[in-house]
Every structure is written in structure tokens, then in C-alpha cells.
Amino acid sequence: MTTTSAKLLKLALPLIKNHGFTRETLSLSALSLPTPLANPLPDASVTALFGPGDDACRTLVHAWLDDARRRMKEEAIEKMGMGDVLKARLKSNEPVLEHLPEAFALLASSPLLPLPLLPVDPAPIIRHAAQVSNQACWIAHSDSSWYTRRATISAIYLAAELHQLTSPKTAPEFLDSLLENAEHAGKALDETALFASYVWKSWRGIVRSSGVLV
Amino acid sequence: MLVRCRFLVANALRPSTRTITCRASDFYTDPSKNQEPGVSTSPDISPKQREILDRALRVDQAGEIAANWIYRGQFAVLGRDPRVGPLIQEMWDQEKLHLEVMDKLQLQHEVRPTLLSDVAKVAGYALGAATALMGKEAAMACTEAVETVIGEHYDDQLKDFELLPSSHPSIPLLRDVIKEFRDDELEHLDTAVEHHSQRAPAHALLSAVVAGGCKVAIELCKRF
């Protein structure tokens, strides 16, 4: 990406609230330049800088998601729990909440679908959740079971974000309930594994003491 | 003849004198140094440099996991031997320290650990136990082959790290840590040779198979 298009993308981000993830937003970003242009960018310029049709809108969506992740890291405070980090990320959705369904639809309707029979491409959405989860785990210093933890947090975040699209006010409580359930499930698995190790050790001791292996 | 040449090359890579100074790894093992910028922050580098750093630390951490489990497997079989047992324990203790430092480096630079860490544990244990069951010399031959590959690998990494900027304190420290670990691994190689690794049955074949496996593992862990 050129420096000019990167600058324009950055200037377009505050305009998403009013104009959505559209080519119009990219066009209007030129009016926010330090030495602003007299008129918005023509459509041909938007195509040249950001791609034709919905590709330009997808570029804007990716830029907004990258910016939201950057803000997660910058606005993180010491000893922030996982719940607080994810709630902060959900809060950053609020200014553009009405445009997010369209944004996710744009991501899922990529022209390069992995299989011709699939009507939508889930990969960009999953990648978005995985990136948020990865960032959240680094911020919250979540060191246990690297991949399992990230997969769990991805699923929880995705569910909470989908909930937020339909019911924004109850999203934080929904997120808390999912995290609590995940913690209970994790503890249950740990205790099962501990019990299984006790059973294994006791059987090993019985077999050794029986003299079968001598 | 080839083995003798390899042994001489390995010795040439290692400095002939090691002065007793603060080891680079002490910055990671000493809790009083936890907050130093070289230990607690990661440099702001280009995506290409970040990829070099990520791959290097991922494969190094995987390698130390495998080395730990190789020695665990060897100790499980030969731990009670009065001559070789304490030797394996000593080398294993050093690898535990290496792994501790690699774990901290992985967290410091926010590197994704390998997906294959469980495979590294199982394969390492199986290799260690299998070669130990073949005899003491075979166990030493396994150590010799693994440490030769790791020593060369760390040396290649030091060349790659020349591309990273030295302005951030973590990068010179990382280079020093890798040099220290390379020297430790080559010391293990010397120990293995001194304890008759070359008398192992089918030494050349065993070394080739183990070294080949290590190289494949290194390439896999860089990517996965």
C-alpha cells in the first residue's frame, strides 16, 4: 500500500460513523487532509488507490479492524483481566455498530471463495476473531495452553460480538457469562485430568507391587 | 574420518577460552533483572525482520523442548548407571535452563509457539529412550548427532540475526544468549564424544538418521 493510500485510510476511519464502510467514505477522506482537496476524490481515484467495487470497502473494513486492534494494545492498562480487555474491544465497536453487519457481510462475500459451492467465506471473520483473541491474550498475559486458550477466546469473542449486533446493551453481561462458563469447563477438565492421573499412578503402583514386571 | 572432521569443526566454532563473567542467560533467570528493557520489551522492526525473529525463536523453543525430552528418555533408561547417569542429569539440567530462557524469550517477543510441541515431546522421549536401550554409546551418539545439528543451527541463526537492528537492547542480548547456548550445546557434543559415542553400533547410520530427523524437525517447526 502506498503512503498516500495509507494516510487516506487513516483519515477515513473517523468518517465511518456517519458514512459507513463505503467508497463514499474513502472519497470524503481527501477533505480531511492537512492541505484538504477542494472536492472529494473521484471514483476513479478511489479505484486506483483502493481497488474496484467492494474491494475498496473491504480495504476500509480491514483498516478499521487493524486500528481497533492497535487501540486495544495502546489503551490497555496494567493487570487488565481478559473480560475487561474484550469489553473494551466490544466498546470500540459502538460508534460504528449499525455499519458492522454490512462490514462482516463484505468480508464474507470475498470474490475469491475457497470452494465454488460455498456461498460465503468464513475465513476473514475467523481470522478477525483469532487476531482479537491473540491480542487479548497477550494483553491479559494469558500464558496457559496457547492454542486452546486462543481458540476458546476467539469463539467467545465472536459469539459476544454477534450478540452485540442484535442487543448491544446486554453484550457485556453475555460476554461475562461465556467467560465464566469457559472457566468452569476448564476447571472441570483440569480436575478430570488430575483424577485420571491419580488413577493411572495407583494402577501403575499396583502393577509394580504385584511383581508382574520383575 | 568424516566424523573426526565434524568434531574438529565443532571445536573450531567454540571459543577456546570462556571467561567467567556474567552469562547472558542470567538476564532472564535473575528476577532482579526482569524490568530491564532488554528483557521486557521487543524492538519495533519491519515485518520481514519480525518473521525472521519469530521463526528463529519458535524453532529454538521447540528444539529445547525436544532436547529436554530426549534427555528425559535417556535418563529413564540409563539414570541408574553410575557413570553415564550423572552425566545425562547434568546435561539435562543445562537444557532445562535453556528452555526456561527460551520460554521467556517467546513471551518477551510475543512469538507464536510451535503447534508441534507435543510431537516434539513424544518424539524426543522416544528417541532418547530408544537410543538409551541400544546402549550407553548409542545414547552418546544420539547426543553427539543432535548437538552437532543444534550447534550448526545456532551458528546459522547468528548470521540471520545480523539483519536485526542492534539499536534495541534485546537484540545484542539475544545474540549473546544464542552464542552462550551454542557453546553449551557444543560442550555437550564434546562430552558425548569423550564418552565413546563413536563406539556406538552403526554409528554413522545412527548419526545420519538422527541428524536428518533433527533437520526435518527444524524446518517443520519454523513453519508450524
JSON list of N, CA and C in Angstrom, two decimals, chain A residues 29-69:
[
{"chain": "A", "resi": 29, "resn": "SER", "atom": "N", "xyz": [-12.44, 11.24, 2.54]},
{"chain": "A", "resi": 29, "resn": "SER", "atom": "CA", "xyz": [-11.24, 11.33, 3.40]},
{"chain": "A", "resi": 29, "resn": "SER", "atom": "C", "xyz": [-10.28, 12.39, 2.89]},
{"chain": "A", "resi": 30, "resn": "ALA", "atom": "N", "xyz": [-10.33, 12.66, 1.58]},
{"chain": "A", "resi": 30, "resn": "ALA", "atom": "CA", "xyz": [-9.42, 13.66, 0.99]},
{"chain": "A", "resi": 30, "resn": "ALA", "atom": "C", "xyz": [-9.70, 15.06, 1.55]},
{"chain": "A", "resi": 31, "resn": "LEU", "atom": "N", "xyz": [-10.92, 15.27, 2.06]},
{"chain": "A", "resi": 31, "resn": "LEU", "atom": "CA", "xyz": [-11.27, 16.58, 2.61]},
{"chain": "A", "resi": 31, "resn": "LEU", "atom": "C", "xyz": [-10.67, 16.79, 4.00]},
{"chain": "A", "resi": 32, "resn": "SER", "atom": "N", "xyz": [-10.14, 15.69, 4.58]},
{"chain": "A", "resi": 32, "resn": "SER", "atom": "CA", "xyz": [-9.55, 15.78, 5.93]},
{"chain": "A", "resi": 32, "resn": "SER", "atom": "C", "xyz": [-8.04, 15.88, 5.89]},
{"chain": "A", "resi": 33, "resn": "LEU", "atom": "N", "xyz": [-7.46, 15.94, 4.68]},
{"chain": "A", "resi": 33, "resn": "LEU", "atom": "CA", "xyz": [-6.01, 16.04, 4.56]},
{"chain": "A", "resi": 33, "resn": "LEU", "atom": "C", "xyz": [-5.52, 17.34, 5.19]},
{"chain": "A", "resi": 34, "resn": "PRO", "atom": "N", "xyz": [-4.26, 17.39, 5.65]},
{"chain": "A", "resi": 34, "resn": "PRO", "atom": "CA", "xyz": [-3.71, 18.64, 6.22]},
{"chain": "A", "resi": 34, "resn": "PRO", "atom": "C", "xyz": [-3.88, 19.83, 5.26]},
{"chain": "A", "resi": 35, "resn": "THR", "atom": "N", "xyz": [-3.64, 19.55, 3.95]},
{"chain": "A", "resi": 35, "resn": "THR", "atom": "CA", "xyz": [-4.00, 20.57, 2.94]},
{"chain": "A", "resi": 35, "resn": "THR", "atom": "C", "xyz": [-5.13, 19.95, 2.13]},
{"chain": "A", "resi": 36, "resn": "PRO", "atom": "N", "xyz": [-6.38, 20.15, 2.60]},
{"chain": "A", "resi": 36, "resn": "PRO", "atom": "CA", "xyz": [-7.51, 19.41, 2.03]},
{"chain": "A", "resi": 36, "resn": "PRO", "atom": "C", "xyz": [-7.75, 19.75, 0.57]},
{"chain": "A", "resi": 37, "resn": "LEU", "atom": "N", "xyz": [-8.25, 18.73, -0.16]},
{"chain": "A", "resi": 37, "resn": "LEU", "atom": "CA", "xyz": [-8.65, 18.98, -1.54]},
{"chain": "A", "resi": 37, "resn": "LEU", "atom": "C", "xyz": [-9.98, 19.74, -1.54]},
{"chain": "A", "resi": 38, "resn": "ALA", "atom": "N", "xyz": [-10.23, 20.41, -2.67]},
{"chain": "A", "resi": 38, "resn": "ALA", "atom": "CA", "xyz": [-11.46, 21.21, -2.77]},
{"chain": "A", "resi": 38, "resn": "ALA", "atom": "C", "xyz": [-12.69, 20.30, -2.86]},
{"chain": "A", "resi": 39, "resn": "ASN", "atom": "N", "xyz": [-12.51, 19.13, -3.50]},
{"chain": "A", "resi": 39, "resn": "ASN", "atom": "CA", "xyz": [-13.63, 18.21, -3.70]},
{"chain": "A", "resi": 39, "resn": "ASN", "atom": "C", "xyz": [-13.22, 16.82, -3.24]},
{"chain": "A", "resi": 40, "resn": "PRO", "atom": "N", "xyz": [-14.23, 15.97, -2.94]},
{"chain": "A", "resi": 40, "resn": "PRO", "atom": "CA", "xyz": [-13.88, 14.59, -2.60]},
{"chain": "A", "resi": 40, "resn": "PRO", "atom": "C", "xyz": [-13.18, 13.90, -3.78]},
{"chain": "A", "resi": 41, "resn": "LEU", "atom": "N", "xyz": [-12.51, 12.78, -3.48]},
{"chain": "A", "resi": 41, "resn": "LEU", "atom": "CA", "xyz": [-11.82, 12.04, -4.54]},
{"chain": "A", "resi": 41, "resn": "LEU", "atom": "C", "xyz": [-12.84, 11.50, -5.54]},
{"chain": "A", "resi": 42, "resn": "PRO", "atom": "N", "xyz": [-12.53, 11.59, -6.82]},
{"chain": "A", "resi": 42, "resn": "PRO", "atom": "CA", "xyz": [-13.44, 10.96, -7.79]},
{"chain": "A", "resi": 42, "resn": "PRO", "atom": "C", "xyz": [-13.36, 9.44, -7.68]},
{"chain": "A", "resi": 43, "resn": "ASP", "atom": "N", "xyz": [-14.38, 8.77, -8.22]},
{"chain": "A", "resi": 43, "resn": "ASP", "atom": "CA", "xyz": [-14.47, 7.32, -8.08]},
{"chain": "A", "resi": 43, "resn": "ASP", "atom": "C", "xyz": [-13.28, 6.61, -8.71]},
{"chain": "A", "resi": 44, "resn": "ALA", "atom": "N", "xyz": [-12.79, 7.18, -9.81]},
{"chain": "A", "resi": 44, "resn": "ALA", "atom": "CA", "xyz": [-11.63, 6.57, -10.49]},
{"chain": "A", "resi": 44, "resn": "ALA", "atom": "C", "xyz": [-10.41, 6.58, -9.58]},
{"chain": "A", "resi": 45, "resn": "SER", "atom": "N", "xyz": [-10.25, 7.65, -8.80]},
{"chain": "A", "resi": 45, "resn": "SER", "atom": "CA", "xyz": [-9.10, 7.73, -7.87]},
{"chain": "A", "resi": 45, "resn": "SER", "atom": "C", "xyz": [-9.25, 6.72, -6.75]},
{"chain": "A", "resi": 46, "resn": "VAL", "atom": "N", "xyz": [-10.49, 6.56, -6.27]},
{"chain": "A", "resi": 46, "resn": "VAL", "atom": "CA", "xyz": [-10.74, 5.57, -5.21]},
{"chain": "A", "resi": 46, "resn": "VAL", "atom": "C", "xyz": [-10.39, 4.18, -5.74]},
{"chain": "A", "resi": 47, "resn": "THR", "atom": "N", "xyz": [-10.78, 3.91, -6.97]},
{"chain": "A", "resi": 47, "resn": "THR", "atom": "CA", "xyz": [-10.47, 2.60, -7.59]},
{"chain": "A", "resi": 47, "resn": "THR", "atom": "C", "xyz": [-8.97, 2.42, -7.73]},
{"chain": "A", "resi": 48, "resn": "ALA", "atom": "N", "xyz": [-8.30, 3.48, -8.17]},
{"chain": "A", "resi": 48, "resn": "ALA", "atom": "CA", "xyz": [-6.84, 3.39, -8.38]},
{"chain": "A", "resi": 48, "resn": "ALA", "atom": "C", "xyz": [-6.11, 3.14, -7.06]},
{"chain": "A", "resi": 49, "resn": "LEU", "atom": "N", "xyz": [-6.59, 3.81, -5.99]},
{"chain": "A", "resi": 49, "resn": "LEU", "atom": "CA", "xyz": [-5.88, 3.71, -4.70]},
{"chain": "A", "resi": 49, "resn": "LEU", "atom": "C", "xyz": [-6.27, 2.47, -3.90]},
{"chain": "A", "resi": 50, "resn": "PHE", "atom": "N", "xyz": [-7.56, 2.10, -3.96]},
{"chain": "A", "resi": 50, "resn": "PHE", "atom": "CA", "xyz": [-8.04, 1.07, -3.03]},
{"chain": "A", "resi": 50, "resn": "PHE", "atom": "C", "xyz": [-8.65, -0.14, -3.72]},
{"chain": "A", "resi": 51, "resn": "GLY", "atom": "N", "xyz": [-8.79, -0.10, -5.02]},
{"chain": "A", "resi": 51, "resn": "GLY", "atom": "CA", "xyz": [-9.34, -1.26, -5.71]},
{"chain": "A", "resi": 51, "resn": "GLY", "atom": "C", "xyz": [-10.75, -0.98, -6.22]},
{"chain": "A", "resi": 52, "resn": "PRO", "atom": "N", "xyz": [-11.21, -1.84, -7.15]},
{"chain": "A", "resi": 52, "resn": "PRO", "atom": "CA", "xyz": [-12.53, -1.60, -7.75]},
{"chain": "A", "resi": 52, "resn": "PRO", "atom": "C", "xyz": [-13.65, -2.10, -6.84]},
{"chain": "A", "resi": 53, "resn": "GLY", "atom": "N", "xyz": [-14.82, -1.56, -7.02]},
{"chain": "A", "resi": 53, "resn": "GLY", "atom": "CA", "xyz": [-16.05, -2.06, -6.38]},
{"chain": "A", "resi": 53, "resn": "GLY", "atom": "C", "xyz": [-15.93, -2.24, -4.89]},
{"chain": "A", "resi": 54, "resn": "ASP", "atom": "N", "xyz": [-16.34, -3.45, -4.41]},
{"chain": "A", "resi": 54, "resn": "ASP", "atom": "CA", "xyz": [-16.34, -3.73, -2.98]},
{"chain": "A", "resi": 54, "resn": "ASP", "atom": "C", "xyz": [-14.94, -3.97, -2.41]},
{"chain": "A", "resi": 55, "resn": "ASP", "atom": "N", "xyz": [-13.95, -4.16, -3.27]},
{"chain": "A", "resi": 55, "resn": "ASP", "atom": "CA", "xyz": [-12.58, -4.34, -2.77]},
{"chain": "A", "resi": 55, "resn": "ASP", "atom": "C", "xyz": [-12.13, -3.14, -1.95]},
{"chain": "A", "resi": 56, "resn": "ALA", "atom": "N", "xyz": [-12.53, -1.94, -2.42]},
{"chain": "A", "resi": 56, "resn": "ALA", "atom": "CA", "xyz": [-12.16, -0.72, -1.68]},
{"chain": "A", "resi": 56, "resn": "ALA", "atom": "C", "xyz": [-12.82, -0.72, -0.31]},
{"chain": "A", "resi": 57, "resn": "CYS", "atom": "N", "xyz": [-14.10, -1.15, -0.28]},
{"chain": "A", "resi": 57, "resn": "CYS", "atom": "CA", "xyz": [-14.82, -1.19, 1.01]},
{"chain": "A", "resi": 57, "resn": "CYS", "atom": "C", "xyz": [-14.17, -2.21, 1.94]},
{"chain": "A", "resi": 58, "resn": "ARG", "atom": "N", "xyz": [-13.74, -3.34, 1.38]},
{"chain": "A", "resi": 58, "resn": "ARG", "atom": "CA", "xyz": [-13.08, -4.37, 2.21]},
{"chain": "A", "resi": 58, "resn": "ARG", "atom": "C", "xyz": [-11.77, -3.84, 2.77]},
{"chain": "A", "resi": 59, "resn": "THR", "atom": "N", "xyz": [-11.05, -3.08, 1.95]},
{"chain": "A", "resi": 59, "resn": "THR", "atom": "CA", "xyz": [-9.79, -2.47, 2.43]},
{"chain": "A", "resi": 59, "resn": "THR", "atom": "C", "xyz": [-10.08, -1.58, 3.63]},
{"chain": "A", "resi": 60, "resn": "LEU", "atom": "N", "xyz": [-11.18, -0.82, 3.55]},
{"chain": "A", "resi": 60, "resn": "LEU", "atom": "CA", "xyz": [-11.56, 0.08, 4.65]},
{"chain": "A", "resi": 60, "resn": "LEU", "atom": "C", "xyz": [-11.92, -0.73, 5.90]},
{"chain": "A", "resi": 61, "resn": "VAL", "atom": "N", "xyz": [-12.65, -1.84, 5.71]},
{"chain": "A", "resi": 61, "resn": "VAL", "atom": "CA", "xyz": [-13.04, -2.69, 6.84]},
{"chain": "A", "resi": 61, "resn": "VAL", "atom": "C", "xyz": [-11.78, -3.23, 7.53]},
{"chain": "A", "resi": 62, "resn": "HIS", "atom": "N", "xyz": [-10.84, -3.74, 6.73]},
{"chain": "A", "resi": 62, "resn": "HIS", "atom": "CA", "xyz": [-9.59, -4.28, 7.31]},
{"chain": "A", "resi": 62, "resn": "HIS", "atom": "C", "xyz": [-8.82, -3.20, 8.04]},
{"chain": "A", "resi": 63, "resn": "ALA", "atom": "N", "xyz": [-8.81, -1.99, 7.48]},
{"chain": "A", "resi": 63, "resn": "ALA", "atom": "CA", "xyz": [-8.09, -0.89, 8.13]},
{"chain": "A", "resi": 63, "resn": "ALA", "atom": "C", "xyz": [-8.74, -0.57, 9.48]},
{"chain": "A", "resi": 64, "resn": "TRP", "atom": "N", "xyz": [-10.08, -0.57, 9.52]},
{"chain": "A", "resi": 64, "resn": "TRP", "atom": "CA", "xyz": [-10.77, -0.27, 10.78]},
{"chain": "A", "resi": 64, "resn": "TRP", "atom": "C", "xyz": [-10.49, -1.36, 11.81]},
{"chain": "A", "resi": 65, "resn": "LEU", "atom": "N", "xyz": [-10.51, -2.63, 11.38]},
{"chain": "A", "resi": 65, "resn": "LEU", "atom": "CA", "xyz": [-10.24, -3.74, 12.31]},
{"chain": "A", "resi": 65, "resn": "LEU", "atom": "C", "xyz": [-8.80, -3.66, 12.83]},
{"chain": "A", "resi": 66, "resn": "ASP", "atom": "N", "xyz": [-7.85, -3.33, 11.95]},
{"chain": "A", "resi": 66, "resn": "ASP", "atom": "CA", "xyz": [-6.44, -3.21, 12.38]},
{"chain": "A", "resi": 66, "resn": "ASP", "atom": "C", "xyz": [-6.30, -2.06, 13.39]},
{"chain": "A", "resi": 67, "resn": "ASP", "atom": "N", "xyz": [-7.01, -0.95, 13.12]},
{"chain": "A", "resi": 67, "resn": "ASP", "atom": "CA", "xyz": [-6.95, 0.20, 14.02]},
{"chain": "A", "resi": 67, "resn": "ASP", "atom": "C", "xyz": [-7.55, -0.14, 15.38]},
{"chain": "A", "resi": 68, "resn": "ALA", "atom": "N", "xyz": [-8.64, -0.90, 15.37]},
{"chain": "A", "resi": 68, "resn": "ALA", "atom": "CA", "xyz": [-9.28, -1.30, 16.63]},
{"chain": "A", "resi": 68, "resn": "ALA", "atom": "C", "xyz": [-8.34, -2.18, 17.45]},
{"chain": "A", "resi": 69, "resn": "ARG", "atom": "N", "xyz": [-7.60, -3.05, 16.75]},
{"chain": "A", "resi": 69, "resn": "ARG", "atom": "CA", "xyz": [-6.62, -3.92, 17.47]},
{"chain": "A", "resi": 69, "resn": "ARG", "atom": "C", "xyz": [-5.48, -3.09, 18.02]}
]
